[in-house]
Amino acid sequence: MKRFRRLRSSDKMRSFVRENEVGVKDLIYPLFVIEGNNIKNPVDSMPGIYQYSIDRIDEELDKVDELSIPAVLIFGIPDKKDEMGTEAYNPNGITQRAIRHIKEKYPRLIIIADVCLCEYTSHGHCGVVCEHKILNDETLPLLAKMALTLAQAGADIIAPSDMMDGRVNAIREMLDANGFIDIPILSYSAKYASGYYGPFRDAAGSAPHFGDRRSYQMDTANAREAIREIYDDIDEGADMIIVKPALAYLDILKTAREKILQPIVCYNVSGEYSMVKAAAMNGWIDEKRIVMENLIAMKRAGADRIITYHAIDVAKWLRQ
Ligand code: PBG
Ligand code: ZN
C-alpha cells in the first residue's frame, strides 16, 4: 500500500525529506532612520517596529549583526520635504548619513538602499508632480541622482521602488558613468498598488496627499503584466528583482521563478506584518507558527530572499 505517512513518521524523517527551508541567510531587515537625536519612535500600526535617529540605530543593528542577518534595507525620513524631494539626493541627507554610519560601523552588513521620492516629497508621491499628474521622464534624473548619492555613501545594492518606466536604465547609466559599475540593482519590478502598504506609510511618513499610486504601481488584477515588467527591468540592467507584496502575490512569485534565472526577492510588506501581529496580540493565532508558515510559503513559491519586519524574531527562533 502507498503510505505517505511513512515519510511523516518522526521529526528526523520529516526533516530528512523537507523540500524547502527558511534560513537566517534568507532575511533582509528594513530599518527606518529619522532625523534628530535620541529618538526611538514606536510605529503604532507596526508593533515592535521603531523609527530610530542615527545615534540610536545601533540598538537595532547590534541585534542584526549578532544574529548574522546578512542585509538591511534602509528608509530615511527627512525633516524637510518639498515638491522635488531634494533631500532624497542631498549627499548629506538623512539616508546618506545613515548609510555612511552603518557602512563604517558594520562593514559585514549588506546595505540595500531604497530609491524613491515619496518619503521626501511634500505631496508624498514617488515622482515629480505637475497639475496632479506624476511625471515619469522628469523623475528619472532625480532617481538617478539619488541612487548615485546612496552609492557614494556606501550602499552595496540600489533598490528602486518608484515604478517609473525606464528608471533602471537611468540609474544604471548614472552609476556606471561615476565608476559604480559593480553596484548591483535590485529592482522592485513587480510592485502592485496595494492596500498592504498602509502601515509603512505611517512608518515612513510617505502617504500621498492627493490621489493614490495607481497610475504608476501595478493593477492588482494583472499577472502577465508583472512578467513583462520583470523582463523589461532585466533588459534595462536589473541584477535581481523584487515581487511585492508577497502573500497575496505568490502566484506572481512562482511564475517569475519559472521564467527568469536572476535572484528573486519578495517583500513581506508592512500590512502583512501588522495583520499577523494584531491577531497574535489578541491571542488568536500562534505568532511564531504563522510567521514561519508564511515565510516557507514564499520560499516554496520561489523566493530566494525575503524582506521582512519579522527578521529579528525569525533569526532568534531559528537559533533555538
Ligand atoms: C516606497 C516604498 C513603499 C514600500 C517600500 N518602498 C511604499 C509605497 O509604495 O507606498 C512599502 C513597504 C511596506 O509596506 O512594507 N515607494
Ligand atoms: Zn515611493
PDB file of N, CA and C in Angstrom, residues 87-126:
ATOM      1  N   GLU A  87      15.768  66.468  -0.582  1.00  0.00           N
ATOM      2  CA  GLU A  87      16.548  65.757   0.437  1.00  0.00           C
ATOM      3  C   GLU A  87      16.906  64.328   0.003  1.00  0.00           C
ATOM      4  N   ALA A  88      16.175  63.809  -0.958  1.00  0.00           N
ATOM      5  CA  ALA A  88      16.438  62.440  -1.431  1.00  0.00           C
ATOM      6  C   ALA A  88      17.820  62.331  -2.063  1.00  0.00           C
ATOM      7  N   TYR A  89      18.264  63.417  -2.693  1.00  0.00           N
ATOM      8  CA  TYR A  89      19.556  63.373  -3.387  1.00  0.00           C
ATOM      9  C   TYR A  89      20.542  64.385  -2.814  1.00  0.00           C
ATOM     10  N   ASN A  90      20.305  64.747  -1.551  1.00  0.00           N
ATOM     11  CA  ASN A  90      21.273  65.553  -0.823  1.00  0.00           C
ATOM     12  C   ASN A  90      22.382  64.605  -0.330  1.00  0.00           C
ATOM     13  N   PRO A  91      23.634  64.834  -0.749  1.00  0.00           N
ATOM     14  CA  PRO A  91      24.707  63.915  -0.342  1.00  0.00           C
ATOM     15  C   PRO A  91      24.841  63.801   1.181  1.00  0.00           C
ATOM     16  N   ASN A  92      24.308  64.800   1.894  1.00  0.00           N
ATOM     17  CA  ASN A  92      24.329  64.736   3.358  1.00  0.00           C
ATOM     18  C   ASN A  92      22.946  64.557   3.958  1.00  0.00           C
ATOM     19  N   GLY A  93      22.041  64.000   3.179  1.00  0.00           N
ATOM     20  CA  GLY A  93      20.684  63.755   3.662  1.00  0.00           C
ATOM     21  C   GLY A  93      20.669  62.668   4.729  1.00  0.00           C
ATOM     22  N   ILE A  94      19.526  62.486   5.329  1.00  0.00           N
ATOM     23  CA  ILE A  94      19.406  61.525   6.429  1.00  0.00           C
ATOM     24  C   ILE A  94      19.784  60.099   5.994  1.00  0.00           C
ATOM     25  N   THR A  95      19.318  59.705   4.823  1.00  0.00           N
ATOM     26  CA  THR A  95      19.579  58.328   4.374  1.00  0.00           C
ATOM     27  C   THR A  95      21.072  58.135   4.071  1.00  0.00           C
ATOM     28  N   GLN A  96      21.647  59.132   3.406  1.00  0.00           N
ATOM     29  CA  GLN A  96      23.069  59.053   3.064  1.00  0.00           C
ATOM     30  C   GLN A  96      23.919  59.005   4.339  1.00  0.00           C
ATOM     31  N   ARG A  97      23.570  59.813   5.332  1.00  0.00           N
ATOM     32  CA  ARG A  97      24.344  59.803   6.581  1.00  0.00           C
ATOM     33  C   ARG A  97      24.166  58.481   7.327  1.00  0.00           C
ATOM     34  N   ALA A  98      22.945  57.972   7.308  1.00  0.00           N
ATOM     35  CA  ALA A  98      22.698  56.685   7.978  1.00  0.00           C
ATOM     36  C   ALA A  98      23.539  55.591   7.324  1.00  0.00           C
ATOM     37  N   ILE A  99      23.563  55.591   6.016  1.00  0.00           N
ATOM     38  CA  ILE A  99      24.333  54.568   5.295  1.00  0.00           C
ATOM     39  C   ILE A  99      25.815  54.693   5.610  1.00  0.00           C
ATOM     40  N   ARG A 100      26.313  55.919   5.628  1.00  0.00           N
ATOM     41  CA  ARG A 100      27.723  56.121   5.959  1.00  0.00           C
ATOM     42  C   ARG A 100      28.045  55.551   7.347  1.00  0.00           C
ATOM     43  N   HIS A 101      27.140  55.809   8.265  1.00  0.00           N
ATOM     44  CA  HIS A 101      27.332  55.308   9.635  1.00  0.00           C
ATOM     45  C   HIS A 101      27.356  53.773   9.668  1.00  0.00           C
ATOM     46  N   ILE A 102      26.372  53.166   9.010  1.00  0.00           N
ATOM     47  CA  ILE A 102      26.272  51.692   9.042  1.00  0.00           C
ATOM     48  C   ILE A 102      27.483  51.062   8.361  1.00  0.00           C
ATOM     49  N   LYS A 103      27.851  51.648   7.233  1.00  0.00           N
ATOM     50  CA  LYS A 103      28.987  51.124   6.470  1.00  0.00           C
ATOM     51  C   LYS A 103      30.248  51.093   7.323  1.00  0.00           C
ATOM     52  N   GLU A 104      30.443  52.170   8.062  1.00  0.00           N
ATOM     53  CA  GLU A 104      31.649  52.300   8.857  1.00  0.00           C
ATOM     54  C   GLU A 104      31.632  51.372  10.074  1.00  0.00           C
ATOM     55  N   LYS A 105      30.466  51.305  10.726  1.00  0.00           N
ATOM     56  CA  LYS A 105      30.385  50.561  11.990  1.00  0.00           C
ATOM     57  C   LYS A 105      30.119  49.063  11.783  1.00  0.00           C
ATOM     58  N   TYR A 106      29.403  48.713  10.690  1.00  0.00           N
ATOM     59  CA  TYR A 106      29.021  47.310  10.455  1.00  0.00           C
ATOM     60  C   TYR A 106      29.413  46.882   9.041  1.00  0.00           C
ATOM     61  N   PRO A 107      30.697  46.811   8.777  1.00  0.00           N
ATOM     62  CA  PRO A 107      31.141  46.534   7.407  1.00  0.00           C
ATOM     63  C   PRO A 107      30.692  45.168   6.873  1.00  0.00           C
ATOM     64  N   ARG A 108      30.304  44.258   7.786  1.00  0.00           N
ATOM     65  CA  ARG A 108      29.876  42.931   7.322  1.00  0.00           C
ATOM     66  C   ARG A 108      28.493  42.950   6.689  1.00  0.00           C
ATOM     67  N   LEU A 109      27.689  43.948   7.060  1.00  0.00           N
ATOM     68  CA  LEU A 109      26.298  44.006   6.586  1.00  0.00           C
ATOM     69  C   LEU A 109      26.208  44.453   5.133  1.00  0.00           C
ATOM     70  N   ILE A 110      25.260  43.846   4.411  1.00  0.00           N
ATOM     71  CA  ILE A 110      24.922  44.344   3.076  1.00  0.00           C
ATOM     72  C   ILE A 110      23.893  45.454   3.270  1.00  0.00           C
ATOM     73  N   ILE A 111      24.189  46.622   2.734  1.00  0.00           N
ATOM     74  CA  ILE A 111      23.262  47.751   2.868  1.00  0.00           C
ATOM     75  C   ILE A 111      22.506  47.924   1.555  1.00  0.00           C
ATOM     76  N   ILE A 112      21.198  47.724   1.627  1.00  0.00           N
ATOM     77  CA  ILE A 112      20.358  47.927   0.445  1.00  0.00           C
ATOM     78  C   ILE A 112      19.665  49.271   0.609  1.00  0.00           C
ATOM     79  N   ALA A 113      19.771  50.124  -0.397  1.00  0.00           N
ATOM     80  CA  ALA A 113      19.170  51.465  -0.307  1.00  0.00           C
ATOM     81  C   ALA A 113      17.941  51.539  -1.197  1.00  0.00           C
ATOM     82  N   ASP A 114      16.810  51.835  -0.587  1.00  0.00           N
ATOM     83  CA  ASP A 114      15.573  52.028  -1.338  1.00  0.00           C
ATOM     84  C   ASP A 114      15.656  53.376  -2.059  1.00  0.00           C
ATOM     85  N   VAL A 115      15.326  53.359  -3.340  1.00  0.00           N
ATOM     86  CA  VAL A 115      15.338  54.602  -4.118  1.00  0.00           C
ATOM     87  C   VAL A 115      13.919  54.966  -4.505  1.00  0.00           C
ATOM     88  N   CYS A 116      13.418  56.041  -3.933  1.00  0.00           N
ATOM     89  CA  CYS A 116      12.085  56.535  -4.264  1.00  0.00           C
ATOM     90  C   CYS A 116      11.957  57.924  -3.657  1.00  0.00           C
ATOM     91  N   LEU A 117      11.086  58.747  -4.231  1.00  0.00           N
ATOM     92  CA  LEU A 117      10.976  60.116  -3.737  1.00  0.00           C
ATOM     93  C   LEU A 117       9.894  60.308  -2.679  1.00  0.00           C
ATOM     94  N   CYS A 118       9.005  59.306  -2.502  1.00  0.00           N
ATOM     95  CA  CYS A 118       7.797  59.575  -1.698  1.00  0.00           C
ATOM     96  C   CYS A 118       8.052  59.956  -0.246  1.00  0.00           C
ATOM     97  N   GLU A 119       9.165  59.516   0.350  1.00  0.00           N
ATOM     98  CA  GLU A 119       9.447  59.949   1.728  1.00  0.00           C
ATOM     99  C   GLU A 119       9.954  61.395   1.760  1.00  0.00           C
ATOM    100  N   TYR A 120      10.292  61.928   0.613  1.00  0.00           N
ATOM    101  CA  TYR A 120      10.978  63.231   0.564  1.00  0.00           C
ATOM    102  C   TYR A 120      10.153  64.343  -0.085  1.00  0.00           C
ATOM    103  N   THR A 121       9.037  63.958  -0.723  1.00  0.00           N
ATOM    104  CA  THR A 121       8.236  64.981  -1.405  1.00  0.00           C
ATOM    105  C   THR A 121       7.107  65.468  -0.497  1.00  0.00           C
ATOM    106  N   SER A 122       6.782  66.758  -0.627  1.00  0.00           N
ATOM    107  CA  SER A 122       5.722  67.344   0.207  1.00  0.00           C
ATOM    108  C   SER A 122       4.363  66.750  -0.156  1.00  0.00           C
ATOM    109  N   HIS A 123       4.198  66.305  -1.396  1.00  0.00           N
ATOM    110  CA  HIS A 123       2.919  65.716  -1.820  1.00  0.00           C
ATOM    111  C   HIS A 123       2.856  64.208  -1.572  1.00  0.00           C
ATOM    112  N   GLY A 124       3.996  63.606  -1.229  1.00  0.00           N
ATOM    113  CA  GLY A 124       4.013  62.186  -0.882  1.00  0.00           C
ATOM    114  C   GLY A 124       3.966  61.231  -2.069  1.00  0.00           C
ATOM    115  N   HIS A 125       4.105  61.754  -3.290  1.00  0.00           N
ATOM    116  CA  HIS A 125       4.143  60.842  -4.440  1.00  0.00           C
ATOM    117  C   HIS A 125       5.583  60.446  -4.762  1.00  0.00           C
ATOM    118  N   CYS A 126       5.695  59.374  -5.544  1.00  0.00           N
ATOM    119  CA  CYS A 126       7.005  58.780  -5.807  1.00  0.00           C
ATOM    120  C   CYS A 126       7.774  59.485  -6.931  1.00  0.00           C
TER     121      CYS A 126
END
